[in-house]
Short mmCIF file of C-alpha atoms and ligand atoms in Angstrom, two decimals:
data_model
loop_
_atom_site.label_atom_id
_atom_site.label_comp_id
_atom_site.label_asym_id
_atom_site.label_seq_id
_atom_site.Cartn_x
_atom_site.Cartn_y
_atom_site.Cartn_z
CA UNK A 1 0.00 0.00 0.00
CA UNK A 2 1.65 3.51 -1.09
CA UNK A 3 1.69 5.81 2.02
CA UNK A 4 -0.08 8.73 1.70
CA UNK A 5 1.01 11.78 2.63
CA UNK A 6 -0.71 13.79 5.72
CA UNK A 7 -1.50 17.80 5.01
CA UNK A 8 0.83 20.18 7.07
CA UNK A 9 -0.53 21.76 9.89
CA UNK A 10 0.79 25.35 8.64
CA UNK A 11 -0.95 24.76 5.29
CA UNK A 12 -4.44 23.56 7.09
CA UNK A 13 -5.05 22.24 10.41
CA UNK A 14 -7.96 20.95 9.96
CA UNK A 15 -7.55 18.71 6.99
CA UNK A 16 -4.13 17.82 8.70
CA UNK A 17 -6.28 16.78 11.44
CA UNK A 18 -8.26 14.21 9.21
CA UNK A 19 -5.83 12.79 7.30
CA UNK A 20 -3.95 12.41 10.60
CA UNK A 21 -6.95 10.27 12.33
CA UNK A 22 -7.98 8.66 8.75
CA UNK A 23 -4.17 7.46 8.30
CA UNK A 24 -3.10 6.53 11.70
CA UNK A 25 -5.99 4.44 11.60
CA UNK A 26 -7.43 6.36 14.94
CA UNK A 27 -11.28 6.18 13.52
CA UNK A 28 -13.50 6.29 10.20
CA UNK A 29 -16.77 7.60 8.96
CA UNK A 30 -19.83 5.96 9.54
CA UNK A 31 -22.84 4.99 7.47
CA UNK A 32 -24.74 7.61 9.38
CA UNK A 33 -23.85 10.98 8.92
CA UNK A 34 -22.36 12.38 11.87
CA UNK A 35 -21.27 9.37 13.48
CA UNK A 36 -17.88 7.17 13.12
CA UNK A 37 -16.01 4.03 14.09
CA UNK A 38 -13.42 3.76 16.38
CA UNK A 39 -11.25 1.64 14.86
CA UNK A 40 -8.75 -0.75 17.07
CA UNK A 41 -6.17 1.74 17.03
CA UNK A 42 -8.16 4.52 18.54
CA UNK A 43 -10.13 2.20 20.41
CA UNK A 44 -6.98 0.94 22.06
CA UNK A 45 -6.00 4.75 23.01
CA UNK A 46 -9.50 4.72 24.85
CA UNK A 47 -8.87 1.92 26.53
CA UNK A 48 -6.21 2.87 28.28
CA UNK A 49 -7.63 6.21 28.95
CA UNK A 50 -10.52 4.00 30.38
CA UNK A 51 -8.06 2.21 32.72
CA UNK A 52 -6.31 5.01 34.12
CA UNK A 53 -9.83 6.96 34.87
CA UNK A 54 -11.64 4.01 36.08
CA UNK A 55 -8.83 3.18 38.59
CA UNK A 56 -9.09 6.63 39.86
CA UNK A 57 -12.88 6.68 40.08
CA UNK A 58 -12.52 3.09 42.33
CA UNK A 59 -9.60 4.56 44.29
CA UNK A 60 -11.87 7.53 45.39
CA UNK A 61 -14.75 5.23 46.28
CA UNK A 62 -16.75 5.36 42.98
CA UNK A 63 -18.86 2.50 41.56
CA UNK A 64 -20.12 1.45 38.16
CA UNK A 65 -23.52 0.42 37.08
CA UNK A 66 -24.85 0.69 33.81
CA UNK A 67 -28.37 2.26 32.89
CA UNK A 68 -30.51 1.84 29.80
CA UNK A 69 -30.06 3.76 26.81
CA UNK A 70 -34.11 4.55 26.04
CA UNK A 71 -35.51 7.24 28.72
CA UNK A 72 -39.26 8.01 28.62
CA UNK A 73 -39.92 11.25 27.01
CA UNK A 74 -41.21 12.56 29.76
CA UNK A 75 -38.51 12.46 32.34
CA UNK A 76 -36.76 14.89 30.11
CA UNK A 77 -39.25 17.50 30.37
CA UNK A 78 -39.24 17.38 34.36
CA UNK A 79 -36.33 19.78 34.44
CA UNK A 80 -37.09 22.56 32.78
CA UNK A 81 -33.69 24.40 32.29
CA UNK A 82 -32.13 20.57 31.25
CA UNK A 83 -35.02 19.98 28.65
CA UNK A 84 -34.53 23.26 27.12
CA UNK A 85 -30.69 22.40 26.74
CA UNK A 86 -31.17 18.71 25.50
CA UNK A 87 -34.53 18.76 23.53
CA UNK A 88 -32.95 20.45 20.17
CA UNK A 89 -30.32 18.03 19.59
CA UNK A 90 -32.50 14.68 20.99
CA UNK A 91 -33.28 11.64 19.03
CA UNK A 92 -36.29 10.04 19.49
CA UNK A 93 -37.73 6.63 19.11
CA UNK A 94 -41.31 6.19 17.83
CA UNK A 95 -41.84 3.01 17.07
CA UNK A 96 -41.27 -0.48 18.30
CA UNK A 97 -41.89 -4.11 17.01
CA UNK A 98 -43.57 -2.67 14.10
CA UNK A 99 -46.02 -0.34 16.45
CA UNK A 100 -46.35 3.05 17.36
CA UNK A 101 -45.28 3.72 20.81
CA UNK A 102 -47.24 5.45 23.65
CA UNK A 103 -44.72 7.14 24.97
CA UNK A 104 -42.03 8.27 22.41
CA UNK A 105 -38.27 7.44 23.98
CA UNK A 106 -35.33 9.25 23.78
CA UNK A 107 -31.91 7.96 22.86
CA UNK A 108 -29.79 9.04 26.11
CA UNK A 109 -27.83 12.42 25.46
CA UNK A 110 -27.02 12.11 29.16
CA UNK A 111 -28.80 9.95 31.81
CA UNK A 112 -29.04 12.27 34.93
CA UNK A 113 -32.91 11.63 34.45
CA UNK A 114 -33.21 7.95 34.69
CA UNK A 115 -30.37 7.54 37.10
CA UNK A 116 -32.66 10.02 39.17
CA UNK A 117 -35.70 8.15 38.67
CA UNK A 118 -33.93 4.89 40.15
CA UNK A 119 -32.72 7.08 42.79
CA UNK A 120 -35.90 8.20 44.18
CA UNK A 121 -36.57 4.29 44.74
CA UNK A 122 -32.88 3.84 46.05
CA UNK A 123 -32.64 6.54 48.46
CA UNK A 124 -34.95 6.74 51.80
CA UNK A 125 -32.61 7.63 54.73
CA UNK A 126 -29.76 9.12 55.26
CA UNK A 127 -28.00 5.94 55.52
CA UNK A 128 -28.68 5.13 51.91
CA UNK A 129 -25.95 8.30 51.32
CA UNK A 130 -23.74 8.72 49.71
CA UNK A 131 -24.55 6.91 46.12
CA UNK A 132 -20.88 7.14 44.21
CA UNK A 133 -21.76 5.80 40.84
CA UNK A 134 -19.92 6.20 37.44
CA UNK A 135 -21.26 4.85 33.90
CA UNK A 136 -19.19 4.00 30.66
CA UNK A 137 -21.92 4.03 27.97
CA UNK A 138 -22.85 5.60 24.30
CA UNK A 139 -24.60 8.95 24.13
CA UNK A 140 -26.34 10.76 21.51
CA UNK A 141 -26.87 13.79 20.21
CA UNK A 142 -28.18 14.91 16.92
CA UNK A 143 -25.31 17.49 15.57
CA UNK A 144 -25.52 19.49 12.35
CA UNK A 145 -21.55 20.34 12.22
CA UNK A 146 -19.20 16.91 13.38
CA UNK A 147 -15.80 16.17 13.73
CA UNK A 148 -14.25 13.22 14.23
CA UNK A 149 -14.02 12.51 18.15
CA UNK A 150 -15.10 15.84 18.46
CA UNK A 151 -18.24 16.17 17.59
CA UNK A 152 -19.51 13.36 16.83
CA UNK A 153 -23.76 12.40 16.97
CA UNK A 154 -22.75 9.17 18.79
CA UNK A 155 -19.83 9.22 21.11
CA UNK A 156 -18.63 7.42 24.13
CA UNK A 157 -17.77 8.72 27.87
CA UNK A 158 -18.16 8.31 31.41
CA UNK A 159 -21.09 9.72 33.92
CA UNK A 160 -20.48 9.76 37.04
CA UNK A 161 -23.73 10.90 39.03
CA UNK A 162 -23.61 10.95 42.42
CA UNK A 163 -26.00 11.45 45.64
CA UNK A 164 -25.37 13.74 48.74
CA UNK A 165 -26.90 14.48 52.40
CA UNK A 166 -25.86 18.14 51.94
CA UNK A 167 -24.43 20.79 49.49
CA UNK A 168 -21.22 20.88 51.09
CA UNK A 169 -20.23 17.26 50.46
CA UNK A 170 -21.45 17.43 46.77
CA UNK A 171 -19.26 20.87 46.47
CA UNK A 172 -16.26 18.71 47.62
CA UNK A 173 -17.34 15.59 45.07
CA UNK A 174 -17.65 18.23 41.87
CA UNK A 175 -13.91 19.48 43.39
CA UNK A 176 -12.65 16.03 43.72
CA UNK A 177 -13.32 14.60 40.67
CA UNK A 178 -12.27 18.36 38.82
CA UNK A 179 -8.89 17.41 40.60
CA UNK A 180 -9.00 13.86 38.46
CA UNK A 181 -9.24 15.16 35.41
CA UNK A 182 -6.29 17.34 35.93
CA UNK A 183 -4.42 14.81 37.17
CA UNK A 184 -5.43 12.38 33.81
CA UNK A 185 -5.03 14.87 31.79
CA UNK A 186 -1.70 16.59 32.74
CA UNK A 187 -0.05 12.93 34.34
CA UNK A 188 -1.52 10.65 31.60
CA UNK A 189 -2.26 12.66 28.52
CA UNK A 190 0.65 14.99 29.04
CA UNK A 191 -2.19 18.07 28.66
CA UNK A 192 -1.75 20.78 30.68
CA UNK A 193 -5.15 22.44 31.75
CA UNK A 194 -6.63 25.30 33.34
CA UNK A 195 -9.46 24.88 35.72
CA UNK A 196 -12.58 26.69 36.69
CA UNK A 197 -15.88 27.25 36.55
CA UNK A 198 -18.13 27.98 33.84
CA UNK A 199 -20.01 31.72 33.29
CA UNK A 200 -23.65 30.96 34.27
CA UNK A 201 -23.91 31.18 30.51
CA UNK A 202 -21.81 28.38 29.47
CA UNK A 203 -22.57 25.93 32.68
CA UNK A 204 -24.31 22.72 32.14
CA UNK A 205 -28.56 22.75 31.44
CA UNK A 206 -29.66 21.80 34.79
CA UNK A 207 -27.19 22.50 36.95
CA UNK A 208 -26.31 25.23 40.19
CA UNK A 209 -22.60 25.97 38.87
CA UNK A 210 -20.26 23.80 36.16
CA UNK A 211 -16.54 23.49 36.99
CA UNK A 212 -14.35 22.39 34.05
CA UNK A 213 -10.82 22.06 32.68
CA UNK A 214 -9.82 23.81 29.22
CA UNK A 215 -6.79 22.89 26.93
CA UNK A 216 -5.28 24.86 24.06
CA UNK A 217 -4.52 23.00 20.68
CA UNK A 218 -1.59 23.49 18.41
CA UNK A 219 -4.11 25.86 16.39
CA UNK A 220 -4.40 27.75 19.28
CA UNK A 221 -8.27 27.27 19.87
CA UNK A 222 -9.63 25.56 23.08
CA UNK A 223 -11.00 22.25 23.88
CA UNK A 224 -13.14 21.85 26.91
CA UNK A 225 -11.39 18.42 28.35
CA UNK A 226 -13.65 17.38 30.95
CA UNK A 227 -16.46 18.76 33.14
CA UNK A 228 -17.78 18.38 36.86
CA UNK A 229 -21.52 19.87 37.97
CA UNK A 230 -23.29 21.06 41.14
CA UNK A 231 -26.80 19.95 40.19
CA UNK A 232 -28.22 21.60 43.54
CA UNK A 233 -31.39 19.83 44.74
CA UNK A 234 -32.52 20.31 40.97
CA UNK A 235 -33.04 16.60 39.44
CA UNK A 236 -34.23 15.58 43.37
CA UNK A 237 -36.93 17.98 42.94
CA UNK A 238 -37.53 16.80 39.77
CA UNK A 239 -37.96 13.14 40.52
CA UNK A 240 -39.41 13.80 44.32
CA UNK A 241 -36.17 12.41 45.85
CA UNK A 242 -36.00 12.96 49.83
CA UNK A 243 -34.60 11.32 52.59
CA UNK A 244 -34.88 11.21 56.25
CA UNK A 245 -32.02 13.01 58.04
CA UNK A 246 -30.16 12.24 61.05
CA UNK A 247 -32.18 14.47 62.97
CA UNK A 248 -35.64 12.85 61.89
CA UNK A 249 -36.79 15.74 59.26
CA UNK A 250 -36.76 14.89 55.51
CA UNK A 251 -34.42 16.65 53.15
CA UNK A 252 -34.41 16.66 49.44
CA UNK A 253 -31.03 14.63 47.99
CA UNK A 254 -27.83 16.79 46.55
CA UNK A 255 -26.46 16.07 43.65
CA UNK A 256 -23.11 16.27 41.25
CA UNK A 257 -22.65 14.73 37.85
CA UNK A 258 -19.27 14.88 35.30
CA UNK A 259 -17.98 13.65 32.47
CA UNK A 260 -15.28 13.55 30.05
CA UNK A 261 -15.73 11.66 26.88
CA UNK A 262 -13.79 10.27 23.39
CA UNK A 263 -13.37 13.75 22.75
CA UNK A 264 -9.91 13.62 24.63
CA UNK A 265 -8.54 11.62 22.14
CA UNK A 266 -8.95 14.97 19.63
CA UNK A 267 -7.59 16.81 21.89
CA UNK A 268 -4.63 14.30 22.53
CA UNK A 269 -4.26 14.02 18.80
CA UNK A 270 -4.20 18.20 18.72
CA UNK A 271 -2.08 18.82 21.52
CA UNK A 272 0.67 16.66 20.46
CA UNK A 273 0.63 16.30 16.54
CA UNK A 274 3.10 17.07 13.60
CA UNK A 275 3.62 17.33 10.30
CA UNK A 276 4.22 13.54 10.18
CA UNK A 277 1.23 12.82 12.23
CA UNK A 278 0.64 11.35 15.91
CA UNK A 279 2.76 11.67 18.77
CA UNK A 280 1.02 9.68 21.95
CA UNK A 281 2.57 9.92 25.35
CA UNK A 282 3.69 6.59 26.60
CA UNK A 283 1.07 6.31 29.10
CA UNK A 284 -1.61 6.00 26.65
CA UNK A 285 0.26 4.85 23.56
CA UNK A 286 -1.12 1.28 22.66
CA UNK A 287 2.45 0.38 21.20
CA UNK A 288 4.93 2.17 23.73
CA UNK A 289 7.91 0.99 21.31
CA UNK A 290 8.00 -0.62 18.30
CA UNK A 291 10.82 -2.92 17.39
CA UNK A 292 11.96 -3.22 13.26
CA UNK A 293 14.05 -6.24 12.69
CA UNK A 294 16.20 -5.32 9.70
CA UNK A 295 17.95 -8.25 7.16
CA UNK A 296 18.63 -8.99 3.87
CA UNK A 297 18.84 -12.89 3.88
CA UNK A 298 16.74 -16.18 5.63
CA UNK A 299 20.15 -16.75 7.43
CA UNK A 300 20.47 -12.54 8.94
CA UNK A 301 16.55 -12.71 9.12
CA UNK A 302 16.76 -16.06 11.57
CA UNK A 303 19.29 -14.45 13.82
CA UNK A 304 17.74 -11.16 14.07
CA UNK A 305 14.36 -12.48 15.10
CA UNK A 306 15.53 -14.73 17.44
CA UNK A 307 17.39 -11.41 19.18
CA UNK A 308 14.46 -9.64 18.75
CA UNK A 309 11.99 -13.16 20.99
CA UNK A 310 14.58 -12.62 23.67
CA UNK A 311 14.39 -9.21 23.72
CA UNK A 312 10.88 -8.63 23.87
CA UNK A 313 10.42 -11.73 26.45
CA UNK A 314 12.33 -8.99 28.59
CA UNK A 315 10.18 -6.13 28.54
CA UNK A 316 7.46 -7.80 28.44
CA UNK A 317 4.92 -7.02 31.02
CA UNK A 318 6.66 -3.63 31.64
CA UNK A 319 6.66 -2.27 28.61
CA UNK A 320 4.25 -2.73 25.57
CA UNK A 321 6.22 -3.93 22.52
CA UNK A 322 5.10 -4.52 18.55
CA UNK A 323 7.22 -6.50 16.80
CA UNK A 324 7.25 -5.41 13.07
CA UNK A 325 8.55 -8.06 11.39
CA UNK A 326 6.38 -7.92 8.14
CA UNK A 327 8.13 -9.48 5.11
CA UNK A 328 6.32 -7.39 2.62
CA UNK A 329 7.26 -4.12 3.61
CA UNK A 330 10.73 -2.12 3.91
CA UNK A 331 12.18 -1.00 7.16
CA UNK A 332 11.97 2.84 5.66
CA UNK A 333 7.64 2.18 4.86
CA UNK A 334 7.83 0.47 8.30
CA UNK A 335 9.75 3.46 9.92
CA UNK A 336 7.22 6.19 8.37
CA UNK A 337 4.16 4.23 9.41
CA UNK A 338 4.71 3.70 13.15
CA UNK A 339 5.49 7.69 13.35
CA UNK A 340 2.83 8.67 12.01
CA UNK A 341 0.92 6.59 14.38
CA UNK A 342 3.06 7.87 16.98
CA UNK A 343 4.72 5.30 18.94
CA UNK A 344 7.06 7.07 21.44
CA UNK A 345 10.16 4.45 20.59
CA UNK A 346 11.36 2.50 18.01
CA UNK A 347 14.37 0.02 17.85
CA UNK A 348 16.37 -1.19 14.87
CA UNK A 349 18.25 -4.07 15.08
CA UNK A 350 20.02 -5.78 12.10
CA UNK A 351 22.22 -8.35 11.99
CA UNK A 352 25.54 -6.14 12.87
CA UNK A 353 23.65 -5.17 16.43
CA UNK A 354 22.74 -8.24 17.06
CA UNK A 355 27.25 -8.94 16.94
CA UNK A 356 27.72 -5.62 18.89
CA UNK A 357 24.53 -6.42 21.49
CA UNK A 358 22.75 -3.16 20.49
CA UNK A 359 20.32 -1.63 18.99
CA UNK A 360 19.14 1.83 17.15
CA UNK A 361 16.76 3.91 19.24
CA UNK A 362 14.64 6.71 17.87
CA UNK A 363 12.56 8.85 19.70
CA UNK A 364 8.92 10.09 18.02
CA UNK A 365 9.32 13.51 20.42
CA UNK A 366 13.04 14.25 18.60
CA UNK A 367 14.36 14.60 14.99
CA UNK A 368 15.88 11.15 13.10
CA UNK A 369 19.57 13.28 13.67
CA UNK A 370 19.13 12.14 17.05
CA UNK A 371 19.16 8.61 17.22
CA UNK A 372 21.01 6.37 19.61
CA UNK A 373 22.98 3.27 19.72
CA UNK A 374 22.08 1.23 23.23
CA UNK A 375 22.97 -1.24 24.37
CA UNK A 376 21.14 -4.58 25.02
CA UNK A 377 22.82 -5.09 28.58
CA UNK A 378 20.35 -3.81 30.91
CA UNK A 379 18.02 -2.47 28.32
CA UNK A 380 14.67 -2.67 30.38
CA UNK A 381 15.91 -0.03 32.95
CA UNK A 382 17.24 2.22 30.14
CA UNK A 383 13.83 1.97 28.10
CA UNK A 384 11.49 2.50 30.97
CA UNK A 385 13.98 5.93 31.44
CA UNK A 386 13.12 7.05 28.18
CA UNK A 387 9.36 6.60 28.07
CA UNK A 388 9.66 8.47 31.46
CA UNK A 389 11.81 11.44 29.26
CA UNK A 390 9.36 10.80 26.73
CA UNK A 391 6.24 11.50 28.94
CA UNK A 392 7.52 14.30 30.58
CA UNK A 393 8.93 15.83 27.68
CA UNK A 394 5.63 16.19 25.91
CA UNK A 395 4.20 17.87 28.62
CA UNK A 396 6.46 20.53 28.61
CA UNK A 397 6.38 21.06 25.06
CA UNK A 398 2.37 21.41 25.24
CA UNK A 399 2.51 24.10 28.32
CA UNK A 400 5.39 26.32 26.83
CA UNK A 401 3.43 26.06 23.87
CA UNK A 402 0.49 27.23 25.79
CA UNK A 403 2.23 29.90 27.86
CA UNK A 404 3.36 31.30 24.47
CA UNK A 405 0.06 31.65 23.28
CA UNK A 406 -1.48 33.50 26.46
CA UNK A 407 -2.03 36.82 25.90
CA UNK A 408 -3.70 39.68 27.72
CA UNK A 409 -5.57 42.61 26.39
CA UNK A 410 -6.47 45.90 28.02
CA UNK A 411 -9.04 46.89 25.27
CA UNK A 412 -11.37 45.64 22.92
CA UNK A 413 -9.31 46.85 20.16
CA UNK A 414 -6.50 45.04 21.71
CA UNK A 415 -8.66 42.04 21.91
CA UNK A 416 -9.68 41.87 18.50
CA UNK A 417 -6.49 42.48 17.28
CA UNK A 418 -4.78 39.80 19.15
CA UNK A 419 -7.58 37.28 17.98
CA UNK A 420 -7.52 37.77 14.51
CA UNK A 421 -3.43 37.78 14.03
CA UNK A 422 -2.50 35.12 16.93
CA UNK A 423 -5.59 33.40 18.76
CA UNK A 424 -4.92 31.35 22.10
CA UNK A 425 -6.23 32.28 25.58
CA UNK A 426 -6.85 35.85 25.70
CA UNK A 427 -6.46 37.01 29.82
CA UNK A 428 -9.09 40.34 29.32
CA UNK A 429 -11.20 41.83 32.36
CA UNK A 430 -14.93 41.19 32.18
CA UNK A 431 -17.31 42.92 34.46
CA UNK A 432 -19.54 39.97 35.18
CA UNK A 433 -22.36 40.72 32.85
CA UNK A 434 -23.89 38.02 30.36
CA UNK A 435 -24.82 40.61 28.48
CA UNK A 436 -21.15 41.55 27.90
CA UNK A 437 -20.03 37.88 27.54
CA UNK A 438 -22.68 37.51 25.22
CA UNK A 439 -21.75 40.53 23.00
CA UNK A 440 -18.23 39.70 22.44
CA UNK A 441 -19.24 36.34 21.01
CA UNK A 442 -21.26 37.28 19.37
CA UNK A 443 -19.02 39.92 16.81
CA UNK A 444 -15.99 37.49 17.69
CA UNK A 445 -16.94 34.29 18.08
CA UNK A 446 -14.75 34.29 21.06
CA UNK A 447 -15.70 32.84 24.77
CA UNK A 448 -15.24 33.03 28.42
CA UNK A 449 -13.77 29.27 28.83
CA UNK A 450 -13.88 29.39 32.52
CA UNK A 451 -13.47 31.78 35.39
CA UNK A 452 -10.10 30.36 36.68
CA UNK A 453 -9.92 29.09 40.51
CA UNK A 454 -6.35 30.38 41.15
CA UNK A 455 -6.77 33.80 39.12
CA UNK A 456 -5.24 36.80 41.35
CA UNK A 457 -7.62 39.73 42.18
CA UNK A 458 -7.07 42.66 39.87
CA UNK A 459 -8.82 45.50 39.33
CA UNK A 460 -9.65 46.70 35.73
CA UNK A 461 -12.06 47.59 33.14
CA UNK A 462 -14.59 45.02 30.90
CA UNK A 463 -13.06 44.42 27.70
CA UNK A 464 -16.67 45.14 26.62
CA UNK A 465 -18.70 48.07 28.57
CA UNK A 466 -15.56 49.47 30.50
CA UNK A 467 -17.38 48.76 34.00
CA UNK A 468 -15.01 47.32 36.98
CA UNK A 469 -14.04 44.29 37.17
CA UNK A 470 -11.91 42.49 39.67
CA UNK A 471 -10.21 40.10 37.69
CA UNK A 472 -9.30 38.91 34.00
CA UNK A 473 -10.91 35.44 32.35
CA UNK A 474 -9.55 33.68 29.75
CA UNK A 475 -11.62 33.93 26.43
CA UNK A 476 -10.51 31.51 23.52
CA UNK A 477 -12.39 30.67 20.19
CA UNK A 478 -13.22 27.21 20.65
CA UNK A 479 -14.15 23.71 19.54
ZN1 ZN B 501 -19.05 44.42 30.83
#
């Protein structure tokens, strides 16, 4: 198969971000408009983004369960500000069996309303609290404009929705679980983040407050990574769900629900990217290093692989290792495929390393002037070093590439001027006002990604109307 060649990312970021997932065999297009398939490559990126999350959840006391995908039509309508948000891009099932149904059901575009449902019949007493439960499933919603693993009508995540005695200990869940998705995304996915809380205008439908954590991409536009909500006493009211309290009085049930979805692996792919396609941090790579046995005879061929068994008997179960040793393709195809599906490592070894007891090492995070000769004494210690270098290395690359692209801007002049020449986070005061908030997107297409948690006090002028303001918030354009 002749390899085709991947757009630039100066030429057009987009298109170099589909040829990128197309090529790297990350996901395709569906039959269905909108949707796509996750194809083993990308799936295998989720599932260790699965792991690392799930372990986290169960470390913090979380369970899974797993809810059904139809939801009466109804229970949707109970909340009014979460209908109002969800109703536009529902699908809806009308028929069954051949029949028309009674009650029309909706395909799940999240599942806070049957999980409270089940809830009211869960939860009597106080000593039914707290419920800690988290859901892997498929969610849907109907969108005009997709993306691949960013916008997609069908796409996969985790819910976590949880039950609380009080509004203090479902402040501290949204604020715990805010805290894991930093920690996945800056220790795992080599991401740095910011993290806040959403304007009233951009929080989840439903919800008292939305907390959240924002990335930049290499074309300098923001990805919302992962969000946590307050839901207040809103779905209990909803669904009538009250318990008895420790005192003997009944109280209606707090609640918190978050979610981050196959959307990270867009942003992964964004973040981290070149010209020649994927680069995955170790952590999540499915292939942490690749090894490319290199002959030109049966005899060099035997005596390579069999270097190449022992080898990978070694790292095995510490490090994951693909053996490339198809006959029907050249170590040069073989080199350009497995970087542009970004594994972090790759080893040569011909037949003259195998008399030396070395091998080649290149690194996907450097240029092919910097490759290595190691040797195979000890070579388990000195690989595990480098996926470490490797891991770490692409996190610093992503936040000095988002510290260059923070800006600040003391006017609205200054503001438009630094978002149509260099884009990124754009630190500007803002007086509070949705109004305001409202405006600027509106004739810039530019929003308020969160108000940050650790932002110093500082007193200023709106971007917008010129009023006070006591601090600045980061507006982006964004996906
Ligand atoms: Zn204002």
């Amino acid at each position: 198969m002749a390899q085709q060649k991947i757009t630039k990312q100066s030429d057009d970021f987009s298109q170099w971000y589909i040829d990128t997932v197309l090529q790297a065999g990350m996901a395709d297009y569906a039959p269905v408009k909108g949707c796509m398939v996750i194809k083993p490559y990308g799936y295998a990126v989720w599932e260790h983004m699965q792991q690392a999350l799930d372990g986290m959840f169960k470390a913090t006391g979380h369970v899974n369960a797993y809810f059904p995908l139809f939801i009466p039509e109804s229970f949707l309508k109970k909340e009014a500000e979460h209908v109002e948000g969800f109703a536009p891009e529902c699908a809806v099932v009308t028929h069954g069996g051949g029949k028309p149904l009674e009650e029309p059901y909706v395909v799940r575009p999240t599942s806070e309303t049957v999980i409270w449902s089940m809830y009211a019949k869960w939860i009597d007493s106080h000593r039914d609290l707290p419920i800690l439960i988290n859901q892997w499933a498929n969610v849907v919603r109907w969108e005009m404009r997709t993306r691949l693993f960013l916008r997609t009508t069908e796409f996969l995540w985790q819910e976590g929705h949880t039950a609380h005695a009080t509004e203090q200990e479902a402040a501290e869940e949204v604020a715990k679980i805010l805290d894991i998705y930093a920690d996945f995304a800056e220790n795992y996915a080599a991401v740095p983040v910011l993290k806040g809380r959403k304007t009233d205008k951009e929080k989840f439908a439903g919800a008292l407050y939305t907390t959240c954590v924002e990335a930049l991409m290499k074309d300098k536009r923001a990805l919302q990574w992962g969000t946590s909500h307050h839901l207040g006493q809103n779905f209990a009211k909803a669904f009538n769900v009250t318990f008895q309290t420790e005192s003997g009085g009944r109280d209606l049930v707090w609640a918190t629900s978050w979610g981050v979805s196959t959307r990270m692996i867009g942003g992964l792919i964004m973040v981290h990217g070149d010209d020649k396609g994927l680069r995955l941090p170790p952590k999540l790579a499915p292939h942490q290093v690749v090894i490319v046995p290199i002959y030109y005879s049966d005899e060099e061929r035997q005596t390579v692989l069999q270097k190449v068994d022992a080898l990978t008997a070694e790292l095995k179960g510490d490090v994951r290792v693909k053996v490339d040793d198809r006959a029907n393709y050249k170590p040069g195809w073989k080199f350009n495929e497995w970087e542009m599906k970004g594994v972090p490592l790759r080893l040569e070894i011909g037949p003259r390393d195998v008399a030396e007891n070395q091998a080649v090492v290149a690194r996907r995070d450097k240029g092919p002037k910097e490759k290595q000769t190691i040797s195979l004494n000890g070579i388990k210690p000195t690989i595990l070093d480098l996926l470490a270098d490797i891991q770490r290395g692409l996190y610093e690359d992503a936040l000095k590439f988002r510290e260059e692209n923070t800006f600040q801007a003391n006017g609205y002049d200054e503001f438009k001027e630094i978002l149509d020449n260099k884009l990124g986070f754009i630190y500007a005061h803002w007086c509070g006002n949705r109004a305001c908030e409202q405006a600027v997107q509106d004739e810039t297409k530019a929003t308020i990604r969160c108000i940050p948690f650790n932002q110093p006090e500082e007193a200023g002028q709106c971007v917008y109307c010129g009023k006070p303001s006591e601090m600045r918030v980061p507006f982006a354009k964004a996906y």
